[in-house]
PDB file of C-alpha atoms and ligand atoms in Angstrom:
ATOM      1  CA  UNK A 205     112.059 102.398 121.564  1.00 67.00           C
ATOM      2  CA  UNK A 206     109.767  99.609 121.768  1.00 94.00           C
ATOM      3  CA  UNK A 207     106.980  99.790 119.297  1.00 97.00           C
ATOM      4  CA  UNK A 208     105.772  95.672 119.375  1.00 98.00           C
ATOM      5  CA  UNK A 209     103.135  96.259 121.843  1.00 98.00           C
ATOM      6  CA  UNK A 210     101.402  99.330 119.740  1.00 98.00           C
ATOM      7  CA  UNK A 211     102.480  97.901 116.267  1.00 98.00           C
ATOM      8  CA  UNK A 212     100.799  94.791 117.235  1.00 98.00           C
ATOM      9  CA  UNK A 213      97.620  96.301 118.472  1.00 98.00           C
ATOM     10  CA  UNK A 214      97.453  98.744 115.411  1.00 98.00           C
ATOM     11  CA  UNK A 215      97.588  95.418 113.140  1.00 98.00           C
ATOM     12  CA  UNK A 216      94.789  93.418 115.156  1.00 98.00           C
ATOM     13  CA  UNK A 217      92.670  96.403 114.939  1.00 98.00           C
ATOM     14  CA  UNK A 218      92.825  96.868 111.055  1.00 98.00           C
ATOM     15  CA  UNK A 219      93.723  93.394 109.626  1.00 98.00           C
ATOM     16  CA  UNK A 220      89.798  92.536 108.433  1.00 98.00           C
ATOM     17  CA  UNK A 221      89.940  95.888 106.619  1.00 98.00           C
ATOM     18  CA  UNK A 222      93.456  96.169 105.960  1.00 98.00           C
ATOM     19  CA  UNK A 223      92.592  92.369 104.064  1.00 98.00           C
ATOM     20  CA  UNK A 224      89.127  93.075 102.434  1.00 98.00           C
ATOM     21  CA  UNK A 225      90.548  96.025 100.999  1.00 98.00           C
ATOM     22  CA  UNK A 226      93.965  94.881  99.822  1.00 98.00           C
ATOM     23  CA  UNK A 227      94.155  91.140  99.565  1.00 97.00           C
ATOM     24  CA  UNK A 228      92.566  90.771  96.174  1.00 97.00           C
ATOM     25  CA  UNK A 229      95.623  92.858  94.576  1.00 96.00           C
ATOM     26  CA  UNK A 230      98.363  91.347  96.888  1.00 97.00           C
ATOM     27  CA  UNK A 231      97.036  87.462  96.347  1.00 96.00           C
ATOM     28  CA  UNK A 232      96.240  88.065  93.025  1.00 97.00           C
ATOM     29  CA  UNK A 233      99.090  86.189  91.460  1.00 97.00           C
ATOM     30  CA  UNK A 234     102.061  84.513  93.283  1.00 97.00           C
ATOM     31  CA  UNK A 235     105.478  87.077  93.451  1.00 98.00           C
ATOM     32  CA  UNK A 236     103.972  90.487  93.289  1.00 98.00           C
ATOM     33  CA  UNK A 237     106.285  93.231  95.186  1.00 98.00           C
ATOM     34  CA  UNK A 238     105.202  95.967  96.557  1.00 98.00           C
ATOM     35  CA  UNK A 239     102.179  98.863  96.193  1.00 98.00           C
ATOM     36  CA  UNK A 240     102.685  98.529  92.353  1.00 98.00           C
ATOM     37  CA  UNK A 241     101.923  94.769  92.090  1.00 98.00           C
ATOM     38  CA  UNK A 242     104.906  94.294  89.897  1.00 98.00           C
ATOM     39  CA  UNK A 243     105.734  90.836  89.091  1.00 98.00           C
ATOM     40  CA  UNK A 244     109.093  89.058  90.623  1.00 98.00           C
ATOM     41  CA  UNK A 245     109.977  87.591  86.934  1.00 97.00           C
ATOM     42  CA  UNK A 246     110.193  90.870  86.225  1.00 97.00           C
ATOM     43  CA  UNK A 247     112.406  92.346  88.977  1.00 98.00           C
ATOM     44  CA  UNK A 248     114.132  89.092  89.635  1.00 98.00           C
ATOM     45  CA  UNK A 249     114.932  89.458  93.744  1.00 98.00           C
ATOM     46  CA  UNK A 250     113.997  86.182  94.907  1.00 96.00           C
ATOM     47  CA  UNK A 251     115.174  83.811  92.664  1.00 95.00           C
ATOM     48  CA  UNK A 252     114.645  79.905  92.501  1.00 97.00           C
ATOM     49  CA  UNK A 253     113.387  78.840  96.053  1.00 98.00           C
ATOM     50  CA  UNK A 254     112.887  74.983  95.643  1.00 98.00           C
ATOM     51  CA  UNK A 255     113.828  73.240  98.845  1.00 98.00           C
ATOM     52  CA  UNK A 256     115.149  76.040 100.447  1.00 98.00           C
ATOM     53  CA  UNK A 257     114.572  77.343 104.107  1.00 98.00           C
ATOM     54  CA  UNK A 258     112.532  80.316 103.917  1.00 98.00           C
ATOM     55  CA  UNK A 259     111.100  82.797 106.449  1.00 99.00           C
ATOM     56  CA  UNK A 260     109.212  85.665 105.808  1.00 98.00           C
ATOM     57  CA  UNK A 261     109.242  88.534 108.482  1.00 98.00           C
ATOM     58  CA  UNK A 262     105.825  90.220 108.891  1.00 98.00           C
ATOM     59  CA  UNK A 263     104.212  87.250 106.694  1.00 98.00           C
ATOM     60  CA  UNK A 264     100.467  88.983 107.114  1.00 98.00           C
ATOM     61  CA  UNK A 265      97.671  87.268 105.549  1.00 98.00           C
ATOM     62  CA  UNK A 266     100.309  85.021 103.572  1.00 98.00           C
ATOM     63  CA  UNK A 267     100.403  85.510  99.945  1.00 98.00           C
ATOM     64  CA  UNK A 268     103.709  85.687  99.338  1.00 98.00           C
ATOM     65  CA  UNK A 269     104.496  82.647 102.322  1.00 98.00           C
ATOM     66  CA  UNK A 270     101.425  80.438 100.558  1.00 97.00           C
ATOM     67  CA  UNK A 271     103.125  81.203  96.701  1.00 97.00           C
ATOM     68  CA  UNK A 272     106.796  80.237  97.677  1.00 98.00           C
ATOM     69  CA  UNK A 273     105.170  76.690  99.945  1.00 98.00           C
ATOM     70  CA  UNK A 274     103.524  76.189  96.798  1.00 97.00           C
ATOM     71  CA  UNK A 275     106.774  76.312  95.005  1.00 97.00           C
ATOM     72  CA  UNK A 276     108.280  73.585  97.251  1.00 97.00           C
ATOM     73  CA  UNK A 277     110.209  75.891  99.762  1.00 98.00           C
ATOM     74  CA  UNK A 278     110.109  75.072 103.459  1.00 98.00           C
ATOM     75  CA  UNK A 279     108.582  78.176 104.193  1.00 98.00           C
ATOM     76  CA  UNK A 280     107.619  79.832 107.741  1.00 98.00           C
ATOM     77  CA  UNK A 281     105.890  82.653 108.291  1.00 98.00           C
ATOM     78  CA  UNK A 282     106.227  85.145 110.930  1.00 98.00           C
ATOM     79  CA  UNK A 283     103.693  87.961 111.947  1.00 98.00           C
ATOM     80  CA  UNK A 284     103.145  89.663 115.435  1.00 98.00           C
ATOM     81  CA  UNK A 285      99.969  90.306 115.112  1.00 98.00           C
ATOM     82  CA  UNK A 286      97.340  87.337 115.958  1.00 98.00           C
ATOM     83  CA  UNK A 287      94.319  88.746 113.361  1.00 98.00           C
ATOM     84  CA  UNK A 288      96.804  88.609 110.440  1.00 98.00           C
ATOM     85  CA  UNK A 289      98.422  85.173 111.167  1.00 98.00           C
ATOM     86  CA  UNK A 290      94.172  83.958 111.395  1.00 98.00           C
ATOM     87  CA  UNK A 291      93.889  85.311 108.101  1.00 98.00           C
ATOM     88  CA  UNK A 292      97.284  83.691 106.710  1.00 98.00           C
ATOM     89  CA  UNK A 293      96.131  80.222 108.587  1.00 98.00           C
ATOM     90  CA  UNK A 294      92.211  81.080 106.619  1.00 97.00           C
ATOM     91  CA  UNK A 295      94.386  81.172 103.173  1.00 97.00           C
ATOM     92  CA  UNK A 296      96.526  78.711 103.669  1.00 95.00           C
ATOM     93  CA  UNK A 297      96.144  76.521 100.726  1.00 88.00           C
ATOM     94  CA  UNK A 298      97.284  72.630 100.350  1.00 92.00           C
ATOM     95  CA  UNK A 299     100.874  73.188 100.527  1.00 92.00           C
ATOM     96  CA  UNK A 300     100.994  73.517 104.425  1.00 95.00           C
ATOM     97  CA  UNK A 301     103.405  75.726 106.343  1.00 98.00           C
ATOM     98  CA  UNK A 302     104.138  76.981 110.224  1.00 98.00           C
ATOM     99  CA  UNK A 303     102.946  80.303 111.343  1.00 98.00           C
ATOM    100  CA  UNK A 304     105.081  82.082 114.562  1.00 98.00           C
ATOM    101  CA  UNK A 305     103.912  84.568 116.307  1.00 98.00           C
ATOM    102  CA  UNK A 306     107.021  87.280 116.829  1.00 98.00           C
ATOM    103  CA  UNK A 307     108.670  90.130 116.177  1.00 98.00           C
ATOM    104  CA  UNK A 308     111.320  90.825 113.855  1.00 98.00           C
ATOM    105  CA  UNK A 309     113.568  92.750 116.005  1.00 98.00           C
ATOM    106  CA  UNK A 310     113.410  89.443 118.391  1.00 97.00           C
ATOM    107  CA  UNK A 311     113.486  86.304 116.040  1.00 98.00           C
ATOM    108  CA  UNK A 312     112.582  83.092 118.003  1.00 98.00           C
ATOM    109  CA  UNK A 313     114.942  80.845 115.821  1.00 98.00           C
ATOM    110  CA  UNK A 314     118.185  79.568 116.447  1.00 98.00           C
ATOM    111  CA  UNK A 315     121.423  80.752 114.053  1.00 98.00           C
ATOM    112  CA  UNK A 316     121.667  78.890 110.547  1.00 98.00           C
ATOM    113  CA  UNK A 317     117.977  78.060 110.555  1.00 98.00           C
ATOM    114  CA  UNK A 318     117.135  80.153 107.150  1.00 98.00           C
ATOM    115  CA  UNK A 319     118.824  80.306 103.115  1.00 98.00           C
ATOM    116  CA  UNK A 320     116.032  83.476 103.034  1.00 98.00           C
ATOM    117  CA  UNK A 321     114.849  85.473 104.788  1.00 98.00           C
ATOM    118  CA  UNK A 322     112.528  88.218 102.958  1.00 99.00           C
ATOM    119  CA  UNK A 323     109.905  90.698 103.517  1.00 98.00           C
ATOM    120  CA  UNK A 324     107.430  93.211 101.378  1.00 98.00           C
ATOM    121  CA  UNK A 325     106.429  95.999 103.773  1.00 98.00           C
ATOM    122  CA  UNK A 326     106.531  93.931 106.345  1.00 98.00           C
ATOM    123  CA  UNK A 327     109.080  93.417 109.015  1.00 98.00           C
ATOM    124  CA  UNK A 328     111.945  95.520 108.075  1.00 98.00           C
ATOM    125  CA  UNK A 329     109.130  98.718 107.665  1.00 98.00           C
ATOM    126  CA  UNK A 330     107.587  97.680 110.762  1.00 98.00           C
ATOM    127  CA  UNK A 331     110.540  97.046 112.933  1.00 98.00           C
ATOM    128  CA  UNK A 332     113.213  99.068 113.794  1.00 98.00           C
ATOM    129  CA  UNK A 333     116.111  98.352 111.065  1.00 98.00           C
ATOM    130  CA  UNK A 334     119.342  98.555 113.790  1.00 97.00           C
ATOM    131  CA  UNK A 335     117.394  95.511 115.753  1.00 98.00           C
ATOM    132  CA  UNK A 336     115.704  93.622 112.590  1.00 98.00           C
ATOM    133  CA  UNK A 337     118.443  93.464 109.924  1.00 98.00           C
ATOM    134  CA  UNK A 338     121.028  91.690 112.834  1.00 98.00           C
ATOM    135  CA  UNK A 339     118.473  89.179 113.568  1.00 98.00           C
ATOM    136  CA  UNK A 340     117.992  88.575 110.050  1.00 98.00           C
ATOM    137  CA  UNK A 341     121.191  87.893 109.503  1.00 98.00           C
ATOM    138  CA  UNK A 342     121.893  85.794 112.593  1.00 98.00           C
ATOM    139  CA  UNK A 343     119.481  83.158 111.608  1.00 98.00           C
ATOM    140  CA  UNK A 344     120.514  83.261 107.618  1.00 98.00           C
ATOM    141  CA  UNK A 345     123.073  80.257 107.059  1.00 98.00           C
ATOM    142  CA  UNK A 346     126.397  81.234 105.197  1.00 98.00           C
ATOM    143  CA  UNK A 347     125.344  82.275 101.698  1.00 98.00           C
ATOM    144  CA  UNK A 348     121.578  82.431 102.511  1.00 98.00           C
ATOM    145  CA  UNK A 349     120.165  85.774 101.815  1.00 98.00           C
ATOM    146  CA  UNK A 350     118.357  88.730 103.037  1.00 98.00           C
ATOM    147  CA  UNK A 351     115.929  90.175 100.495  1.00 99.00           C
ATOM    148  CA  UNK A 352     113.576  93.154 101.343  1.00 98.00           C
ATOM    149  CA  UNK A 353     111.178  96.017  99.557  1.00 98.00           C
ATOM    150  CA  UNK A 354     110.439  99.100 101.820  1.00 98.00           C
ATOM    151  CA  UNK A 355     109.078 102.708 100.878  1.00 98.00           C
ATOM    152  CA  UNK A 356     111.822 104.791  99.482  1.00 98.00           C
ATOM    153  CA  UNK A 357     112.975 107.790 101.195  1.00 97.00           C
ATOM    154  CA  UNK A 358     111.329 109.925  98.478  1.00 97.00           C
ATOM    155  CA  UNK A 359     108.165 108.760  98.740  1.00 97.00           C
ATOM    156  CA  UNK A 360     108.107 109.513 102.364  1.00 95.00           C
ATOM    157  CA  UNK A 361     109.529 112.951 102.104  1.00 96.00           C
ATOM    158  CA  UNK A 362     107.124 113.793  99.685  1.00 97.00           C
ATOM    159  CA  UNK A 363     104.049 112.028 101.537  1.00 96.00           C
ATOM    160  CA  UNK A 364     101.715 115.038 102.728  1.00 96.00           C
ATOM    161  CA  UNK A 365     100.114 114.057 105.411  1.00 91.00           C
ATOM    162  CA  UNK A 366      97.214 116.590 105.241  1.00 94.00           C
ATOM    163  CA  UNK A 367      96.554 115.747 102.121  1.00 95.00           C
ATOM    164  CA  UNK A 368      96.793 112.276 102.262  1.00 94.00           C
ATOM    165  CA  UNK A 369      99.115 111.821  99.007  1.00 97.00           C
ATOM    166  CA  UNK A 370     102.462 111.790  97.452  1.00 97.00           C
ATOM    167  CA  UNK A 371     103.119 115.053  95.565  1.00 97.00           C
ATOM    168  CA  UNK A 372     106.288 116.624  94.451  1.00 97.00           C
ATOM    169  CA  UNK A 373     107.116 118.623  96.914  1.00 97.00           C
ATOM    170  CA  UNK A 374     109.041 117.926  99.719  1.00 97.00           C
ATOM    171  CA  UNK A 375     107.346 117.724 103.026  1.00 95.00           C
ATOM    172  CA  UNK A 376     109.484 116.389 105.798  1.00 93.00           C
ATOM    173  CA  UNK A 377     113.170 116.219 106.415  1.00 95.00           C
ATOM    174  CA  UNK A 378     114.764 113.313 104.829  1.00 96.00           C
ATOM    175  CA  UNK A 379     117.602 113.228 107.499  1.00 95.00           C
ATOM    176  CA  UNK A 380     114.349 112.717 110.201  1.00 86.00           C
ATOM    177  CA  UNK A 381     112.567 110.423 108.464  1.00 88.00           C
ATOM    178  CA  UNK A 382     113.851 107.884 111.254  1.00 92.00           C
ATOM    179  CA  UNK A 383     110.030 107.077 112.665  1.00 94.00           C
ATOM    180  CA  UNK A 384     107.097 107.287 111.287  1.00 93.00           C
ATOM    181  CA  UNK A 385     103.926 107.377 114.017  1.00 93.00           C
ATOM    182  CA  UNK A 386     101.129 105.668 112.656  1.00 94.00           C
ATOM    183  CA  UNK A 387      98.840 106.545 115.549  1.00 93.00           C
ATOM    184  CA  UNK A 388      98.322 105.318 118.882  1.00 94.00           C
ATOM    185  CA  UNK A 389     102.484 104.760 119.679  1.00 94.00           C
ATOM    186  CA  UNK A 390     102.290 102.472 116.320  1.00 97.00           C
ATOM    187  CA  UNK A 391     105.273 102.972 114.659  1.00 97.00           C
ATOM    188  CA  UNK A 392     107.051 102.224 111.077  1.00 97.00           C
ATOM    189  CA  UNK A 393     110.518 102.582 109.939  1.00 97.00           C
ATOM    190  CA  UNK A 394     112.457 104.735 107.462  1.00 95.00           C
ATOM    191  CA  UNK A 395     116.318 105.328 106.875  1.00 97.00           C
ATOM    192  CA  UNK A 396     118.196 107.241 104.245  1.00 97.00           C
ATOM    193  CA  UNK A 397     120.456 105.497 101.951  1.00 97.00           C
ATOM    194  CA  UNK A 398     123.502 106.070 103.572  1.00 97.00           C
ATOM    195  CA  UNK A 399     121.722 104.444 107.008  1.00 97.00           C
ATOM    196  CA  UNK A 400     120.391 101.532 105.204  1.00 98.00           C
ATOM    197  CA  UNK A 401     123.689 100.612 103.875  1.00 98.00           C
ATOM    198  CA  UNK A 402     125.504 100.950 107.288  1.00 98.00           C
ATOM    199  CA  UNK A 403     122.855  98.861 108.895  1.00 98.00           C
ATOM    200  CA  UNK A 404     123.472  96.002 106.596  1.00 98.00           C
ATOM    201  CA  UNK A 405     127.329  96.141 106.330  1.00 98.00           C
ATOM    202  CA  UNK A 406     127.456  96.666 109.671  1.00 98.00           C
ATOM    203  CA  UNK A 407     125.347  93.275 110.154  1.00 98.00           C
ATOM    204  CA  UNK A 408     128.297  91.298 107.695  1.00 98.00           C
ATOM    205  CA  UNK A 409     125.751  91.370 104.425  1.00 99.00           C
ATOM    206  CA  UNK A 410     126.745  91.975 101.184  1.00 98.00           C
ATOM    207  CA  UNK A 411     125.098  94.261  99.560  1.00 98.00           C
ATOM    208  CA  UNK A 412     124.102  92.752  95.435  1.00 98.00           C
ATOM    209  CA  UNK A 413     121.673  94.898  94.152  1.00 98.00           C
ATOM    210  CA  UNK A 414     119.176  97.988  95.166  1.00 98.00           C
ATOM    211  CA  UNK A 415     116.183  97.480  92.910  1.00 98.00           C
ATOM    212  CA  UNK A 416     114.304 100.417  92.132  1.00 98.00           C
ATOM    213  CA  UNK A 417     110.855  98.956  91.486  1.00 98.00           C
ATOM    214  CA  UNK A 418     109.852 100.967  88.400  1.00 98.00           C
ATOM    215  CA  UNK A 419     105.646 100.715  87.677  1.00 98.00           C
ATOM    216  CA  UNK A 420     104.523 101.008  83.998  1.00 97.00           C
ATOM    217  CA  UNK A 421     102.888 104.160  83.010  1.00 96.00           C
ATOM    218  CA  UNK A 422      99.135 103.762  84.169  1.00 94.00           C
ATOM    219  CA  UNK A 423     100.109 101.124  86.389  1.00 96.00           C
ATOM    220  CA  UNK A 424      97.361 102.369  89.787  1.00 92.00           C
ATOM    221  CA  UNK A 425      99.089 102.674  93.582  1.00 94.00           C
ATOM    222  CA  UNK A 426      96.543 100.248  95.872  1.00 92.00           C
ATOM    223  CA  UNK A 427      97.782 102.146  99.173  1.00 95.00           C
ATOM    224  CA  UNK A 428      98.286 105.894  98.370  1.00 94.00           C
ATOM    225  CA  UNK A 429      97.326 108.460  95.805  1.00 96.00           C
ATOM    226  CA  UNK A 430      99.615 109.917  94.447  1.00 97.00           C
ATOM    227  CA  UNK A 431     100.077 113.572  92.501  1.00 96.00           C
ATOM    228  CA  UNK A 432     100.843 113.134  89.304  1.00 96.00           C
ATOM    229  CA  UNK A 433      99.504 109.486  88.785  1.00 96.00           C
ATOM    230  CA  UNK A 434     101.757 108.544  87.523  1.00 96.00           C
ATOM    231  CA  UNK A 435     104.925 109.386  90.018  1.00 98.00           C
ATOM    232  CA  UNK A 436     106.380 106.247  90.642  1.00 98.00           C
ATOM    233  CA  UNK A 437     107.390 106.182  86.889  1.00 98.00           C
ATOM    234  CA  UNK A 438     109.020 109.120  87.418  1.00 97.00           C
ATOM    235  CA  UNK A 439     110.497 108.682  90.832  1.00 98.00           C
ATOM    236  CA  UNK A 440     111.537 105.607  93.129  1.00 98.00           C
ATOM    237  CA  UNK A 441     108.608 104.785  95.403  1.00 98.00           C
ATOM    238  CA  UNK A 442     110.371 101.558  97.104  1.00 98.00           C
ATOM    239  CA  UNK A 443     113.311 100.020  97.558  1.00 98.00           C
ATOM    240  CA  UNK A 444     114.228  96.497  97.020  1.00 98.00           C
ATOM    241  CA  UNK A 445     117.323  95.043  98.469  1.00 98.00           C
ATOM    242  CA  UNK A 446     119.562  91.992  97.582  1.00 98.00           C
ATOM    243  CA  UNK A 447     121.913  91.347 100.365  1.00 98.00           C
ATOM    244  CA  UNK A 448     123.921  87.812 100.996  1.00 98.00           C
ATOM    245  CA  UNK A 449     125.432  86.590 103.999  1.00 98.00           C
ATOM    246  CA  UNK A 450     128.967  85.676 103.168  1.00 98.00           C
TER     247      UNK A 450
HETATM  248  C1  SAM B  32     101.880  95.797 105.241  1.00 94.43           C
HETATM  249  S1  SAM B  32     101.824  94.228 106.041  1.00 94.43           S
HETATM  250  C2  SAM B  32     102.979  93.284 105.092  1.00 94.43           C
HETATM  251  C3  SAM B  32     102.470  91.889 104.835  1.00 94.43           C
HETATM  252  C4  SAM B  32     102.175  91.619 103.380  1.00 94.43           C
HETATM  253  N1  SAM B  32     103.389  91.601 102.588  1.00 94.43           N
HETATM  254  C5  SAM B  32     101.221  92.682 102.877  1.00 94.43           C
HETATM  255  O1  SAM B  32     101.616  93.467 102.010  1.00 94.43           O
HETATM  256  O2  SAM B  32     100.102  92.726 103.382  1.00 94.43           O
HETATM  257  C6  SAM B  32     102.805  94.502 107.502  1.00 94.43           C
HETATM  258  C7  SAM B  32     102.829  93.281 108.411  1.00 94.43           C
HETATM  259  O3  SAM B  32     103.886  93.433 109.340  1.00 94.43           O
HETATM  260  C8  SAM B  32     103.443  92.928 110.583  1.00 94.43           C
HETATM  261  N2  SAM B  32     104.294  93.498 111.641  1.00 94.43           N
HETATM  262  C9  SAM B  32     104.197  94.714 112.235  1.00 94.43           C
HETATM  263  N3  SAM B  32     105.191  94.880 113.103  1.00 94.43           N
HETATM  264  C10 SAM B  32     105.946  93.741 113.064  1.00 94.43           C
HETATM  265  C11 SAM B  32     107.114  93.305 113.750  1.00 94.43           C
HETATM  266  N4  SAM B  32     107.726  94.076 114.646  1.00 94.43           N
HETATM  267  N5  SAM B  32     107.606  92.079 113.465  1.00 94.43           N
HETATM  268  C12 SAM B  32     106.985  91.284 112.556  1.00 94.43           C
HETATM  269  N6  SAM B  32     105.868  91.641 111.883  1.00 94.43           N
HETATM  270  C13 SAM B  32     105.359  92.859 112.131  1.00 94.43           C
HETATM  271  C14 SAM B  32     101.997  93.329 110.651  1.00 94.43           C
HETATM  272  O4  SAM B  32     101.273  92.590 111.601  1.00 94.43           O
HETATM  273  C15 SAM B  32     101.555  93.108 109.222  1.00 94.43           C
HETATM  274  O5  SAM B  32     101.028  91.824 109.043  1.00 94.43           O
END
């Protein structure tokens, strides 16, 4: 199915929200993954990025593009939606660095261009995985790598949606998790384990790790309540993968 037209009118729509009400946690310190704000020196994903090729796939207002430019990568960020590219372009800060206008399940750059390619909630939840993680990989270089943080299969199955939490019960199938409408034919994407790990072997990555993003007790959620507060302690809320191409 082809979700770019909706997914990219859904993020025009809500970007100068979406940004006044989350850009002060996501910008407020280079390296944060993920609804938890947890630090990268902590987790330890990305790794030294000096002078490497670097694209981020569904880039947004920039935070993470702006820290890793600032670092001395050669960073590009992608986005499909026009409002959130203004607001990366708005943040940019002196370390300059391109902004494309695409989609992740159709990259616009030739094979070899990339040593990373990485995205928190951005591409990879927003695009369909079968389509994105093959273009990811086509446009990594031999050894380059393909790092990502999406919600976790248990945090979706436990979302309720009239309640508009996480609990601990389990609310939809986890083998239909597949799509996940976000209103007006906008879509996001969600596979079990065993799916994730097909998709990326069956694009030639290695799989290195599977982070489980683990907040400290008391640490808040900026996106979604959640029942008990403190849940993501006590179960995986995202997943962060380490892949290589070899
Ligand atoms: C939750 S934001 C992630 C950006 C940033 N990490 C953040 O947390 O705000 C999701 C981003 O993905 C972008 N997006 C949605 N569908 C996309 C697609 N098919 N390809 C690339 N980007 C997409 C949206 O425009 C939005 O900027």
């Amino acid at each position: 199915m082809d979700s770019i037209p909706a997914n990219r009118r859904l993020w025009n729509q809500i970007s100068s929200a979406y940004q006044h009400e989350h850009d002060p946690q996501i910008g407020a310190a280079p390296r944060l993954w993920g609804m938890y704000s947890i630090p990268d020196a902590h987790l330890h994903a990305l790794g030294d990025v000096t002078g490497k090729r670097v694209l981020e796939l569904g880039c947004g207002a920039g935070q993470w593009s702006r820290a890793l430019a600032a670092e001395g990568a050669t960073v590009v960020g992608l986005d499909l939606s026009e409002a959130q590219l203004a607001a990366a372009a708005r943040a940019m800060g002196a370390a300059r660095y391109p902004l494309v206008q695409g989609a992740a399940e159709q990259l616009p750059f030739a094979a070899d261009s990339f040593d990373l390619v990485f995205c928190d909630f951005g591409g990879l939840s927003w695009a369909p995985p079968h389509l994105a993680v093959p273009q990811a990989a086509r446009v990594l270089g031999r050894g380059g790598r393909l790092v990502f943080n999406v919600a976790s299969p248990w945090f979706e199955a436990c979302y309720d949606e009239a309640a508009g939490r996480v609990t601990t019960t389990l609310q939809q199938d986890y083998f239909g998790l597949n799509t996940i409408a976000e209103g007006d034919g906008a879509t996001s994407y969600q596979l079990t384990y065993g799916d994730w790990v097909r998709v990326l072997r069956g694009a030639g990555l290695i799989i290195d790790d599977l982070i489980e993003p683990r907040p400290e007790l008391g640490t808040p959620n900026g996106y979604n309540e959640t029942d008990p507060p403190d849940w993501a302690h006590r179960w995986p809320a995202e997943l962060l993968w380490v892949t290589h191409k070899p």
